[in-house]
Structures are given as C-alpha cells and as structure tokens.
Coordinates of C-alpha atoms in Angstrom, one line a residue:
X93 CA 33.9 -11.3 44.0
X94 CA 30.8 -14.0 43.8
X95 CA 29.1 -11.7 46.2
X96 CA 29.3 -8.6 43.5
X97 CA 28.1 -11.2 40.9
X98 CA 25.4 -12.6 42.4
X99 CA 24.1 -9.2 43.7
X100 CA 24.4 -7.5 40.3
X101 CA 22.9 -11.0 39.4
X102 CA 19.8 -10.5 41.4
X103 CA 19.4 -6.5 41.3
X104 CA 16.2 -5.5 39.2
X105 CA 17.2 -4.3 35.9
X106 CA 16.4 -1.0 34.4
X107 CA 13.8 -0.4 32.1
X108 CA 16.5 0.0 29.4
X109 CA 18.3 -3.0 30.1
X110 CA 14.9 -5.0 29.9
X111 CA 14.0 -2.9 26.9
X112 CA 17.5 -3.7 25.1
X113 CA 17.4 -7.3 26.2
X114 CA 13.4 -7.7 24.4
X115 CA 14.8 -6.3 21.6
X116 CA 17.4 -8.8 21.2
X117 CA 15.8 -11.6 21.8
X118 CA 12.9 -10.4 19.3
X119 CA 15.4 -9.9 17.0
X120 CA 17.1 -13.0 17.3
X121 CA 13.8 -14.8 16.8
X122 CA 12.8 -12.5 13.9
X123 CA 15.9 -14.4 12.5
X124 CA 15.4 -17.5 13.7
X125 CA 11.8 -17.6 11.9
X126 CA 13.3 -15.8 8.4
X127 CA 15.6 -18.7 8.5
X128 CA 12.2 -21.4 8.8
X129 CA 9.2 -19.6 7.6
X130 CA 6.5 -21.8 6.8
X131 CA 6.4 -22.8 3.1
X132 CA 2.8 -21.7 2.8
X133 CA 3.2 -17.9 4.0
X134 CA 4.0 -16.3 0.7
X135 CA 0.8 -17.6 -1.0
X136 CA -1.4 -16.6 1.9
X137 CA -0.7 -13.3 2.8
X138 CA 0.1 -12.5 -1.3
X139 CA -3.4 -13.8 -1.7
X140 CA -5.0 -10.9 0.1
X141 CA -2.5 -8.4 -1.4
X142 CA -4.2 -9.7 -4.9
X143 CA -7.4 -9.2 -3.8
X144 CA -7.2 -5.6 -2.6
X145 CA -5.4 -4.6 -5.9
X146 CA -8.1 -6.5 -7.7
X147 CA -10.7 -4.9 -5.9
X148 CA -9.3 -1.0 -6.6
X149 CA -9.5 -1.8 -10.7
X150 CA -11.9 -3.9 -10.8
X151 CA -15.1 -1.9 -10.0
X152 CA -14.5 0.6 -12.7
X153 CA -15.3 -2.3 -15.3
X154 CA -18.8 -3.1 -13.5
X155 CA -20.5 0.1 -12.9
X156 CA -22.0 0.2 -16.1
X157 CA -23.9 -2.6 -15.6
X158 CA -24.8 -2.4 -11.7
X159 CA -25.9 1.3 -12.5
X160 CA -28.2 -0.2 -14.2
X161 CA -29.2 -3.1 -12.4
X162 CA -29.2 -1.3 -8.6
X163 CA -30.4 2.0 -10.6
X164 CA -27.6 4.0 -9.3
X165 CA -26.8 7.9 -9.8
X166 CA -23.6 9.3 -10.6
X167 CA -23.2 10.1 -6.6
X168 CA -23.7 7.0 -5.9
X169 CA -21.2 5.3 -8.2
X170 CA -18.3 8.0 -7.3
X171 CA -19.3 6.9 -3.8
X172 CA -19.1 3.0 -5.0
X173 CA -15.5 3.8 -6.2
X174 CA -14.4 6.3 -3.9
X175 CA -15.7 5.0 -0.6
X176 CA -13.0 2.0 -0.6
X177 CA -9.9 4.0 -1.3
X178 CA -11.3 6.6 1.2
X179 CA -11.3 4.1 4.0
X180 CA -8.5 2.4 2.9
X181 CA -6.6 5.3 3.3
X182 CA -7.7 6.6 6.4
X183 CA -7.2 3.2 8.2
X184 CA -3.4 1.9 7.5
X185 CA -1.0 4.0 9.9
X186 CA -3.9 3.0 13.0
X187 CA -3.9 -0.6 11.3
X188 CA -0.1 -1.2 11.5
X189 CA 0.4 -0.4 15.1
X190 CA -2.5 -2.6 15.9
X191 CA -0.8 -5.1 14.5
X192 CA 2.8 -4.2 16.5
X193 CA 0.6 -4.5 19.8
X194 CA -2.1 -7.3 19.3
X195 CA 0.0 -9.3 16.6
X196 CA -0.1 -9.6 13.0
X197 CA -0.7 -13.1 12.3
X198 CA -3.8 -12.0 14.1
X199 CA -4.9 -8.6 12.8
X200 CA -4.2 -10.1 9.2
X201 CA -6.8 -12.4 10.4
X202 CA -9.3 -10.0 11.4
X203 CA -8.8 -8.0 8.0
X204 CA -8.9 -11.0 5.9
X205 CA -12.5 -12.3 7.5
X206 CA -14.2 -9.0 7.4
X207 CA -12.7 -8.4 4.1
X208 CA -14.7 -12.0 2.6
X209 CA -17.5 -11.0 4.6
X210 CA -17.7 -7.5 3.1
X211 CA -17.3 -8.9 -0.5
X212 CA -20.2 -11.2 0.2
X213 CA -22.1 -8.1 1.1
X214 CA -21.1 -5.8 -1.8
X215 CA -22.0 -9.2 -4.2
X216 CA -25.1 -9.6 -3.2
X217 CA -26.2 -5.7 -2.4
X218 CA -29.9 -5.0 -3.4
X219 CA -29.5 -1.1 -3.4
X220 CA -26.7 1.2 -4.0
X221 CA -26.7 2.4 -0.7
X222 CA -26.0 -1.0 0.6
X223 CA -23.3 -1.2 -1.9
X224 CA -21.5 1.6 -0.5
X225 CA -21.5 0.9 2.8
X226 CA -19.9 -2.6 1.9
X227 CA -17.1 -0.6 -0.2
X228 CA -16.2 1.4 3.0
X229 CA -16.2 -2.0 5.1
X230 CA -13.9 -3.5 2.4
X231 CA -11.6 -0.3 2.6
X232 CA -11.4 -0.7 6.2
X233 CA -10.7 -4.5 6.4
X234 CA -8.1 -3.9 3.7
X235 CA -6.3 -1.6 5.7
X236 CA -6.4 -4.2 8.1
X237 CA -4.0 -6.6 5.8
X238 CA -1.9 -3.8 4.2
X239 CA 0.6 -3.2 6.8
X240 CA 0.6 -7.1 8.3
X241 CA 1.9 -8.2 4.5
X242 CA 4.8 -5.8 4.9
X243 CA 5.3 -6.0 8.2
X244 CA 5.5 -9.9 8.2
X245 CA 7.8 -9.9 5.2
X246 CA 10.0 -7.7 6.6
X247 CA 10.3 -9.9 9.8
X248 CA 9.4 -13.1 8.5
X249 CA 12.1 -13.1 5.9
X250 CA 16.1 -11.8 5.5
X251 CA 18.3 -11.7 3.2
X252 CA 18.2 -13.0 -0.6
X253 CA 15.0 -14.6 0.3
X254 CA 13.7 -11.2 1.8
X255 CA 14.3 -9.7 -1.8
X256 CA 12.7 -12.9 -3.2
X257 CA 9.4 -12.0 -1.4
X258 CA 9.4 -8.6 -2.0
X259 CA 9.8 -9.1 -5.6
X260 CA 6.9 -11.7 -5.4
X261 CA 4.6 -8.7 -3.8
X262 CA 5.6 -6.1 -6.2
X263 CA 4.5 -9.4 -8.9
X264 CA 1.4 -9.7 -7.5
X265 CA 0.3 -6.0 -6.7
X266 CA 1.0 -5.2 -10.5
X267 CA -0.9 -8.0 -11.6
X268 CA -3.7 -7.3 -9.5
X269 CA -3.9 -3.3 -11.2
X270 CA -2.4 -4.2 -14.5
X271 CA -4.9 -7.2 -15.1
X272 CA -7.8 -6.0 -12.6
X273 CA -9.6 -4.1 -15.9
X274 CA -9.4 -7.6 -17.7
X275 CA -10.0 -10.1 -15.4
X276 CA -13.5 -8.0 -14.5
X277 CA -14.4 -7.5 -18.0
X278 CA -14.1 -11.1 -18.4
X279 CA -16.2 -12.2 -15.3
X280 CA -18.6 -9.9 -16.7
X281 CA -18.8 -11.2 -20.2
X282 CA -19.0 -14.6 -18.8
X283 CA -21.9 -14.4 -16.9
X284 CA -21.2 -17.1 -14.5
X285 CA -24.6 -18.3 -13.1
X286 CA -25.8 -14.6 -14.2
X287 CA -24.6 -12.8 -11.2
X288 CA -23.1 -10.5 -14.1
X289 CA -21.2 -7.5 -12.5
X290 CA -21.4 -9.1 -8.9
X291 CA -18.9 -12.1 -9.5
X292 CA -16.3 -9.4 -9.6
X293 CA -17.1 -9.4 -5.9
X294 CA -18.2 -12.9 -4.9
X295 CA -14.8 -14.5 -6.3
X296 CA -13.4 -13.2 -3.5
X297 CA -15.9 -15.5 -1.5
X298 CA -13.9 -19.0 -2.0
X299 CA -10.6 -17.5 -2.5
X300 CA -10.6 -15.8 1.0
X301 CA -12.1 -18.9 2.7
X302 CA -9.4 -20.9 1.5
X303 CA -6.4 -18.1 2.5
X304 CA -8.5 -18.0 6.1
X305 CA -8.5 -21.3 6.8
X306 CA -4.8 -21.8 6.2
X307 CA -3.5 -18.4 8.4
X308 CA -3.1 -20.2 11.4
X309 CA -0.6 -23.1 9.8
X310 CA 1.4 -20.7 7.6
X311 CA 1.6 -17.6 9.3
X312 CA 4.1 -17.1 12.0
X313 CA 2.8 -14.6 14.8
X314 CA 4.9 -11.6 15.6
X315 CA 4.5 -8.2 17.4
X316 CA 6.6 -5.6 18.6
X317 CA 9.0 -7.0 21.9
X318 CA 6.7 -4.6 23.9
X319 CA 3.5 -4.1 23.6
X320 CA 3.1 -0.6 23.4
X321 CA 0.0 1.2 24.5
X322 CA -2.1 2.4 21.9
X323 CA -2.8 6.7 21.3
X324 CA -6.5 7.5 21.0
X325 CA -5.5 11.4 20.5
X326 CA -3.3 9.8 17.4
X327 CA -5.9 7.6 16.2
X328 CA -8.5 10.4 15.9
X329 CA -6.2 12.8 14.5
X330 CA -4.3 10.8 11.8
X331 CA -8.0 9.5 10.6
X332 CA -9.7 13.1 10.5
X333 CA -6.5 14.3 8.5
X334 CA -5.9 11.6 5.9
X335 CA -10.2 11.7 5.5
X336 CA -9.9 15.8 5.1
X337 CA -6.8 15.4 2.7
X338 CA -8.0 12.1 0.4
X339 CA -12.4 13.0 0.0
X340 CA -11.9 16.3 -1.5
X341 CA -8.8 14.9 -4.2
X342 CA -11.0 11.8 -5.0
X343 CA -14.4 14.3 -5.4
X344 CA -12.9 17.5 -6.6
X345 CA -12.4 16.6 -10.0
X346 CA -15.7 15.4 -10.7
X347 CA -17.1 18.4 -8.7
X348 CA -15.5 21.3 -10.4
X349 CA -13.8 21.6 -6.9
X350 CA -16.2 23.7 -5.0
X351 CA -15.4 25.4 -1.9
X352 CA -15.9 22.4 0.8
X353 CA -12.9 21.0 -0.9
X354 CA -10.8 23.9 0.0
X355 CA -11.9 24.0 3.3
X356 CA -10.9 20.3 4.0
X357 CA -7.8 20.6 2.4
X358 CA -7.0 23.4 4.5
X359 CA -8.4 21.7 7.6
X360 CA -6.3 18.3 6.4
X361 CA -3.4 19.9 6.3
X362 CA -3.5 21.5 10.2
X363 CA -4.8 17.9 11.6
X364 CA -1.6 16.0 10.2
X365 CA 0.2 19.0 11.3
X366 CA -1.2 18.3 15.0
X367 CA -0.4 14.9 13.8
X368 CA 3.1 15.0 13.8
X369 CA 3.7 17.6 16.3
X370 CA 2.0 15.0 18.7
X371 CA 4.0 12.1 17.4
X372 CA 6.8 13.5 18.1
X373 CA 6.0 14.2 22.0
X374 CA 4.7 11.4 22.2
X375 CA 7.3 10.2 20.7
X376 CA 10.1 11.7 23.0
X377 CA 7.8 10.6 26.2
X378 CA 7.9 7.4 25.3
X379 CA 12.2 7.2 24.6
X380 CA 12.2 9.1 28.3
X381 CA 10.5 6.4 30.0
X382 CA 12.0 3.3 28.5
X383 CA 14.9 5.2 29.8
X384 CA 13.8 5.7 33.2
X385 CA 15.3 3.3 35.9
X386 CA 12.3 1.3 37.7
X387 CA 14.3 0.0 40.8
X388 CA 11.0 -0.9 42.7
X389 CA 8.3 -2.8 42.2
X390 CA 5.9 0.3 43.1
X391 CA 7.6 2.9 40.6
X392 CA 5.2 2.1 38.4
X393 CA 1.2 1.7 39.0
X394 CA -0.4 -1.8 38.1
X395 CA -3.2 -2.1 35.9
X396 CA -6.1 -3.1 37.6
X397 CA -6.4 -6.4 38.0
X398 CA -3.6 -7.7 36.1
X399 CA -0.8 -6.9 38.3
X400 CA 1.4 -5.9 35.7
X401 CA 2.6 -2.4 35.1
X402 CA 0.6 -0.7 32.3
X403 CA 2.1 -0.6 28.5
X404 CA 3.5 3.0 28.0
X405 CA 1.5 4.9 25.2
X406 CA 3.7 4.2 22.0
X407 CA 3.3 6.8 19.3
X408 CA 1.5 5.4 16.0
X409 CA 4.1 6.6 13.8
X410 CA 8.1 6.6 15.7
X411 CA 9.2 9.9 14.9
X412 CA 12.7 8.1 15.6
X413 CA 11.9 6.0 11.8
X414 CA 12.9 9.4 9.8
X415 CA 16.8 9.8 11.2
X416 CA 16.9 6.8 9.0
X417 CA 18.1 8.3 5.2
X418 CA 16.7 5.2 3.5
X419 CA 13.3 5.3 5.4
X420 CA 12.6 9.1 4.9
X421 CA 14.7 9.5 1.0
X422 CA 12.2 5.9 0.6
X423 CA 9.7 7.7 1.3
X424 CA 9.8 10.4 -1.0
X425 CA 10.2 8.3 -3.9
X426 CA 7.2 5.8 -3.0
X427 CA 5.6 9.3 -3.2
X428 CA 7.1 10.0 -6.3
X429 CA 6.1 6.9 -8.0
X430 CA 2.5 6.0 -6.8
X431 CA 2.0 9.2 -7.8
X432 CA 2.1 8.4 -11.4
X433 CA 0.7 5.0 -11.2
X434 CA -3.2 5.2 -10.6
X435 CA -3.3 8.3 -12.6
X436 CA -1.9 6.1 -15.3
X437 CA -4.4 4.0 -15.6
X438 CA -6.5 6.2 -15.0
X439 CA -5.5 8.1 -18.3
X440 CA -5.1 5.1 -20.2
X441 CA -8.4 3.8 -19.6
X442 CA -9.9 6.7 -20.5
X443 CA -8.2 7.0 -23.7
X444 CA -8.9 3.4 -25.0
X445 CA -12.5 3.7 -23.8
X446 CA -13.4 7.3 -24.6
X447 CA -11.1 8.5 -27.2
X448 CA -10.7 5.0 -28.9
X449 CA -14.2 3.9 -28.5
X450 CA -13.2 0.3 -27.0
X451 CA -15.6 -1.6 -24.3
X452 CA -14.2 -2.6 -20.9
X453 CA -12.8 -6.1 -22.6
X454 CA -11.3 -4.6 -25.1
X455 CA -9.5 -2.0 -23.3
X456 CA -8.3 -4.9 -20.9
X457 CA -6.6 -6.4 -23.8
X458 CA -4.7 -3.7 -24.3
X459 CA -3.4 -3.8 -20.7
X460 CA -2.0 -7.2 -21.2
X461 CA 1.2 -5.0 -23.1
X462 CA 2.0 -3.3 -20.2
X463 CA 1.2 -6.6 -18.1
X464 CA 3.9 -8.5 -20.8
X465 CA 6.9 -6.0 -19.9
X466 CA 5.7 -5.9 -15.9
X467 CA 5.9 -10.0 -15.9
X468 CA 9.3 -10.0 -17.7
X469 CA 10.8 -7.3 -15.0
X470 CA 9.3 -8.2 -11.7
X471 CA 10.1 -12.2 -11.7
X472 CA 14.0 -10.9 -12.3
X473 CA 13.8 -7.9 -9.5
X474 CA 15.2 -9.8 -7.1
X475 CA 18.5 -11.0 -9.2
X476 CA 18.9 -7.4 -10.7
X477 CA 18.7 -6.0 -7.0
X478 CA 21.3 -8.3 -5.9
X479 CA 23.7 -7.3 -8.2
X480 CA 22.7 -3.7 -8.9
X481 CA 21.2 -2.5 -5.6
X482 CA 17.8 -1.2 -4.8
X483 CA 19.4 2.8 -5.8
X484 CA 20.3 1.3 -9.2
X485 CA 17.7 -1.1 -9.6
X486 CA 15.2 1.7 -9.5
X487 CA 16.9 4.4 -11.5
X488 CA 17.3 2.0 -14.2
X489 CA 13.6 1.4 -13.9
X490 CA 12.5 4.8 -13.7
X491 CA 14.5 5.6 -16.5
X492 CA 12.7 2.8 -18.7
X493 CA 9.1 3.7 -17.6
X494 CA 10.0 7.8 -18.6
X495 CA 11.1 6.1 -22.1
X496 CA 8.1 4.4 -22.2
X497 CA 5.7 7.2 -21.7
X498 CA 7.6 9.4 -23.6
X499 CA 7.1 6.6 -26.6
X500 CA 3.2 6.6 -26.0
X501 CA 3.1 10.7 -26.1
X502 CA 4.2 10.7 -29.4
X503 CA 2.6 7.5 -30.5
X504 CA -0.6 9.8 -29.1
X505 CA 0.3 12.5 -31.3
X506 CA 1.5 10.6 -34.3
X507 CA -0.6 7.6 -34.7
X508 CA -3.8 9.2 -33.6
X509 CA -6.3 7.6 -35.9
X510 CA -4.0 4.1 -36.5
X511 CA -4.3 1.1 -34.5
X512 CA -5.0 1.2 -30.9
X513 CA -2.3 -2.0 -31.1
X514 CA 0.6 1.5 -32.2
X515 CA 0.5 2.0 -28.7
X516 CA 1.8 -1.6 -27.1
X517 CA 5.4 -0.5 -27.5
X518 CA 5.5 2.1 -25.0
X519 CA 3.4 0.1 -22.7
X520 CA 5.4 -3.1 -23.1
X521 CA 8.7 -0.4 -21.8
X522 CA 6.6 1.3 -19.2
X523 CA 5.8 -2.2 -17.9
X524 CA 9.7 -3.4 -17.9
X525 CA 10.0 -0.5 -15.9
X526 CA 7.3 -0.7 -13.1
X527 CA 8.7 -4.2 -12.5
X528 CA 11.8 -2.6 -12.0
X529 CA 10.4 -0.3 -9.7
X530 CA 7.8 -1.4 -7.4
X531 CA 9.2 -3.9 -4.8
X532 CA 12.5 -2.0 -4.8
X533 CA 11.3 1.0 -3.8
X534 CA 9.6 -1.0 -1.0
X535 CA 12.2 -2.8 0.2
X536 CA 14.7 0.3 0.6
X537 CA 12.5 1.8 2.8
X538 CA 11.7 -0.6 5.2
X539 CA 15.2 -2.7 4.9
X540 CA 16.7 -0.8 8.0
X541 CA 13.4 -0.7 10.3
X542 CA 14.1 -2.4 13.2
X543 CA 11.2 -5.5 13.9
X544 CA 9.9 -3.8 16.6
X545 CA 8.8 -1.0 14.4
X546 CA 8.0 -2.8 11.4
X547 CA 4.3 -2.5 11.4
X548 CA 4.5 1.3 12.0
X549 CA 6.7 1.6 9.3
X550 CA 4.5 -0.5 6.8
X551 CA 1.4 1.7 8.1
X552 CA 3.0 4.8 6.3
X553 CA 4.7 3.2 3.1
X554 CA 0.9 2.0 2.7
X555 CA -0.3 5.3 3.5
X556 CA 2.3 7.1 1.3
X557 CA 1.0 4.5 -1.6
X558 CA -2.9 5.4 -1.5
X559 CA -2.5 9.2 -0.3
X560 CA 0.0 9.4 -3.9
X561 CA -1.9 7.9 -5.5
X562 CA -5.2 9.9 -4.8
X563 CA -3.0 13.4 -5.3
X564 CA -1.6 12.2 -8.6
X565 CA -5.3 11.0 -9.7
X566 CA -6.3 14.8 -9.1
X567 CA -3.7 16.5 -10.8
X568 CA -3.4 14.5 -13.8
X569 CA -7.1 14.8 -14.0
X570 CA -6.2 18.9 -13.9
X571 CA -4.2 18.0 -17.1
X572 CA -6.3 15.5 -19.0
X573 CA -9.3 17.4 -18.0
X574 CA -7.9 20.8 -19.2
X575 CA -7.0 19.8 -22.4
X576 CA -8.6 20.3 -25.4
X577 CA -9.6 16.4 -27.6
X578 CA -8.9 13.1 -26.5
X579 CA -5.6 13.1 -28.6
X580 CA -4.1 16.1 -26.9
X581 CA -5.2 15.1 -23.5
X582 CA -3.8 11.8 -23.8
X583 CA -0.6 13.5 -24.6
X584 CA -0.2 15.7 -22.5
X585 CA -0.8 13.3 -19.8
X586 CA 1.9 11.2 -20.5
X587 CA 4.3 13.8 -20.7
X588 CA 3.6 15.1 -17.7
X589 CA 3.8 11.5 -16.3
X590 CA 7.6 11.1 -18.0
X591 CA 8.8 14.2 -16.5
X592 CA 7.2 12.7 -12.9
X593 CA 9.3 9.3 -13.6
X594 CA 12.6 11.3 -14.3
X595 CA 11.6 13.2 -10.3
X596 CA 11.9 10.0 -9.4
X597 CA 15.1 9.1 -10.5
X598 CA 16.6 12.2 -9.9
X599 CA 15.1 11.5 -5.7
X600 CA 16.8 7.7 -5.9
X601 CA 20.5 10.2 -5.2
X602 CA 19.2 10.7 -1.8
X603 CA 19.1 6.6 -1.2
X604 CA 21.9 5.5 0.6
X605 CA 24.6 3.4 -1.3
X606 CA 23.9 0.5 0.9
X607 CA 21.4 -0.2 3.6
X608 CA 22.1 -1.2 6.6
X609 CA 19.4 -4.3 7.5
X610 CA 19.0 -5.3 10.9

C-alpha cells in the first residue's frame, strides 16, 4: 500500500492536475489578500479611475480657449477630443490580458506613468498637432489602468467589502463625468499662474505623482495562476476592428457621414467577426492542451534558454466567459446603459450652452443637480445591493433614471423660455438613478469570473463601456441633429433616452437571481 502511495506520490502530474491545483491555490490567495488588502488600495487605483473620467469631460470646456491660443481648426479639435476615446477604445481587451500575464500591480503602473507623462505633454503642447498626439498617448495609457482597477477589485476584494468598492468606483466614475464640465470651467476661470485651459491637464501632474509613488505599498500584485502566452493575430485584429467600428461613430456626425465611414463600419464589423471566430479556436486549443497529459519531461519543447516549457497562447478574450448568464446578460445591459450616458451629456450640454445661451461655468452648475441625486444613490449602492440584489438594484435604478428623463422632456417642452433652474428636478431623479445603476451593473458581470480570467473579463466590460458609449453618441446625435430648434431637439433626445433606460430594465430579466461568486 505505501508503495502505491508513494509512487502515485512521485508520478508527474498531468497538465490538468497542475492546472486545477494553480487555480486553487490562486484562488485561495485571491481570498487570503480580499481578506488583508492594504488600506491604501482603494484611493490609489480610484485615483486614476478619476482622472480618466476627468479627462473625457473635461476637454470639451477648454477648446474654446486653446483654439485660440494653439490656433486650432475644427479638425484639429474633433481630433483633440476624439483621439483619446479612439485609443482608449482600441487598447482595453489587449490591456487586460497584459495585465493577466505580466501582472496588474505592474501594468497599472506602466499606464499610470505614461498617463502623468502624457498629461505633462498635452499641458504644455505648443501646437495642436502636438496636442493630439498627447491625447492618443493618454488614450492608450488609460487603457492601460482600465482593466487593472476592475481586475484588482474583483480579486483584491470579496464579499460585502467587494460591493463596498464597487460602489466606491461607480462614486468616483460619476463624479469624474458628472463634475468633469465644472471642475474645468473652474480651473479655467481661475487662471492659476495663467496656464488657462492647460491646468485642466497639468493637475494631473501632482495628483499622479503622488498615486505613483504609493503603487508599490498599496497595491497587491496579482496575475492569472498561468501565464498565458500572449496572441499577436488577436492583438492586431481586435485593435483594427474596434479602430474601424469607434473613428467613423465619433467623425460621422460631424462629417455628414460620407462614404469612408461606411466602408469602415463595414470593414469593423468583418475584423471582430475574424475576432471572435479566432477566439474561440484559440480558445478551444488552448482547453485541449491544458488537458493534454505531459508524462515526460520532453513532451513539451523548452524555450530557449530558459528551460521551461513555453506558455500556451491564451486567447485575449475566453470564449469560455459567455456560458456564464450573468457575464453575457451583464453585458448586454452595460451596453444598454453606457449607451445612454455620454450621449446624455452630450445633449445636455448642448442644450444649456446652445439653446440656453450659458458659458462652460454656468452650464457646470447645472450639472451639480444631477451630481446631488448621483451622490445621494451611489454612497448607499452597496446597502441597497445587499438587500435588494444587483437585478433589483438596477431595475429600480433604471426605472428612476427613465422617470427622470421623461420629467426633463416635458420640462423641455413646457418650460422652454423659464428658468434653466425648471430643469434640476429631472436631473436630481436621473442622478438617483445612475447611482443606482453604475457599479451594479459592474459588479454582476464580473461577480462569477474566475481570478484567473479577471483581467480579460474587465478588458471587455471596459470595452463594452467606451464602444456604447461612442454608438449612443452617434445615434442620439441622429436625433438631436435631425430635429428641428433647440427645444424640440432637446426633447426628443430625452425621450429617446427614457425609452433606452426602460431596454435596460426590461434586459436586467435575463440576470440571474443570484450569482454565483467564486
């Protein structure tokens, strides 16, 4: 009998086995750090969520003034705004599974320096040309962070104090958007040192120092058990897709949509296509060979000159993540509700500016009702998802936000030439309601992702967050746009964006009851 143990003892285990036993013990140390994570990790990695959402608003305050000062022409500013979403887009599925393979504690890092560094560069641009090429580099090292934040919340934390940082990150991406439009029209007002529009930029300067200098301390390093090979055909496929699908919605509207657009939206669509039919062979390869018993050392060739057997190719996105209902129904109702959200303020800026004639201040003033009703909500998330459940949680906030909108349509129609203040009803509800909404609807869909594919995951809730948002900016331009005066257009607008809100409580039926965490 101690002869059979100590053989099976001492036989080499399967690729599997070892594959069952990482995941284990990565799990058990994804608990074992949720249980201890470092006091300081919240404000760190929170900081750089602020300073991305700060960073998408912010700009539309200051191009008045640096199209003056840099002499910029209108291409030049749609490129100043659209040049950072563009590359933020493209980046965040390739950024997440660098972070599952290389750590990341460390590509948050790498995102958060070159993200200071390319705020430097866009503050202290001396052409527009400069200034674009600094928005993409922002983009970029912002797609860097994105996935890390989820990722390491998801891993870092479980539990009530999982849905306690979650809530936090839906706090602090609202207040980045909802106050973005304020905080730059004040920066600009004030004038500090006269750097004028540019310290909408260099306040990023000390903030990010500060965040980088404490990484190391307060983050906890993590990365999938394996370190799976990375997928160059992926890579170049995801990035010419998303680019094809997000450039022509971000410069069609402003274009009249000529026929380039069509073309790329037609070419998008066959790349992610390609996408995901390579995925998921990749996908399949990949499940085959972690299956695949390895009873010799020479069943598998050795990397030169490390002696170790090669890391598989792992797919950037696990076709495996969609069998999950609350990943794929999570999915569709992120889509659902970022697709109303930029458009929103995009629409709403434009009415307070354009049809009511306020400057960027004023019009950031305005904000602060929805801002009221979002604070309120999204410091009680966490308690009302505890008792309610994320399914709940967002159908009651859905529900509020189409009440809301629906009260600022006829606000639009009825109070047309009153006070501009007729309208902080409706945007105090719509508020209540995103606070209701936004961390739920990201915590449902990554709550039963296993650790090892956590960063994957986040790489396509953040994906599904900036490629809604671009298609709803496009379409709700198509109904602002074909409207008739700023009254009607408003209007119509925010009809259309109630009957979006009720989609998205009539997709929360497809959640799961309960979801099954890890």
């Amino acid at each position: 009998m101690s002869t059979s143990v100590d053989a099976r003892r001492s036989a080499p285990p399967t690729s599997a086995t070892s594959a069952a036993t990482a995941a284990t013990a990565a799990t058990a140390a994804t608990a074992a750090t949720a249980a201890t994570a470092p006091r300081g990790l919240l404000p760190v990695i929170l900081t750089a969520t602020f300073m991305t959402a700060l960073d998408v608003f912010v700009v539309n305050v200051a191009v008045p003034s640096l199209q003056a000062d840099l002499g910029a022409g209108p291409a030049a500013v749609q490129w100043v705004m659209a040049g950072f979403s563009l590359a933020l887009a493209a980046g965040l599925v390739t950024a997440g599974r660098l972070g599952d393979r290389y750590g990341r504690r460390r590509v948050f890092a790498l995102g958060l320096a070159l993200f200071t560094l390319a705020s430097a560069a866009c503050g202290l641009a001396p052409t527009a040309g400069a200034l674009v090429g600094s928005r993409v580099a922002q983009g970029l090292a912002a797609a860097l962070m994105g996935p890390q934040v989820l990722a390491i919340l998801r891993t870092a934390f479980s539990g009530a104090a999982q849905a306690r940082a979650f809530a936090r990150y839906g706090l602090t991406m609202g207040v980045g958007a909802v106050f973005g439009q304020l905080i730059g029209g004040l920066l600009i007002r004030a004038d500090l040192l006269g750097l004028g529009w540019r310290s909408c930029f260099l306040i990023n300067l000390p903030i990010g120092l500060v965040a980088l200098a404490l990484v190391r301390r307060c983050l906890p390093e993590s990365r999938a058990p394996q370190r799976p090979g990375l997928d160059p055909v992926g890579v170049l496929l995801v990035t010419l897709g998303l680019t094809a699908l997000v450039l022509p919605l971000i410069q069609g509207p402003g274009l009249d949509w000529p026929l380039w657009t069509g073309l790329c939206l037609t070419a998008s669509l066959v790349l992610l296509a390609a996408f995901a039919v390579h995925q998921h062979r990749t996908t399949g390869t990949a499940v085959r060979a972690a299956a695949a018993p390895r009873t010799t050392a020479t069943s598998a060739p050795t990397a030169p000159g490390t002696g170790t057997a090669p890391a598989p190719t792992a797919p950037l996105v696990d076709t495996r993540l969609f069998r999950s209902r609350a990943f794929s129904a999570g999915l569709l109702a992120q889509l659902a509700f970022w697709l109303g959200q930029a458009s929103f303020f995009l629409v709403l800026a434009l009415h307070l500016q354009l049809g009511r004639g306020l400057d960027a201040l004023g019009a950031g003033l305005v904000f602060t009702a929805i801002g009221l009703g979002y604070l309120i909500t999204s410091n009680t998330t966490h308690r009302v998802t505890a008792r309610l459940g994320e399914p709940r949680t967002i159908t009651v906030g859905g529900l509020l936000m189409a009440a809301g909108l629906g009260l600022l349509a006829l606000t639009a129609y009825g109070a047309a030439d009153g006070s501009v203040w007729w309208l902080a009803p409706g945007l105090f509800v719509d508020g209540l309601g995103m606070g209701l909404v936004i961390a739920p609807v990201t915590t449902v869909a990554l709550a039963a992702v296993e650790p090892g594919l956590a960063g994957s995951a986040a790489g396509v809730v953040s994906t599904v967050q900036q490629v809604g948002g671009a298609v709803g900016v496009a379409l709700i331009g198509l109904v602002y746009y074909g409207a008739g005066d700023a009254t009607a257009a408003f209007g119509r607008s925010v009809t259309a964006l109630a009957v979006l809100e009720l989609v998205l409580v009539g997709l929360v039926r497809l959640l799961p009851r309960t979801t099954r965490r890890p």
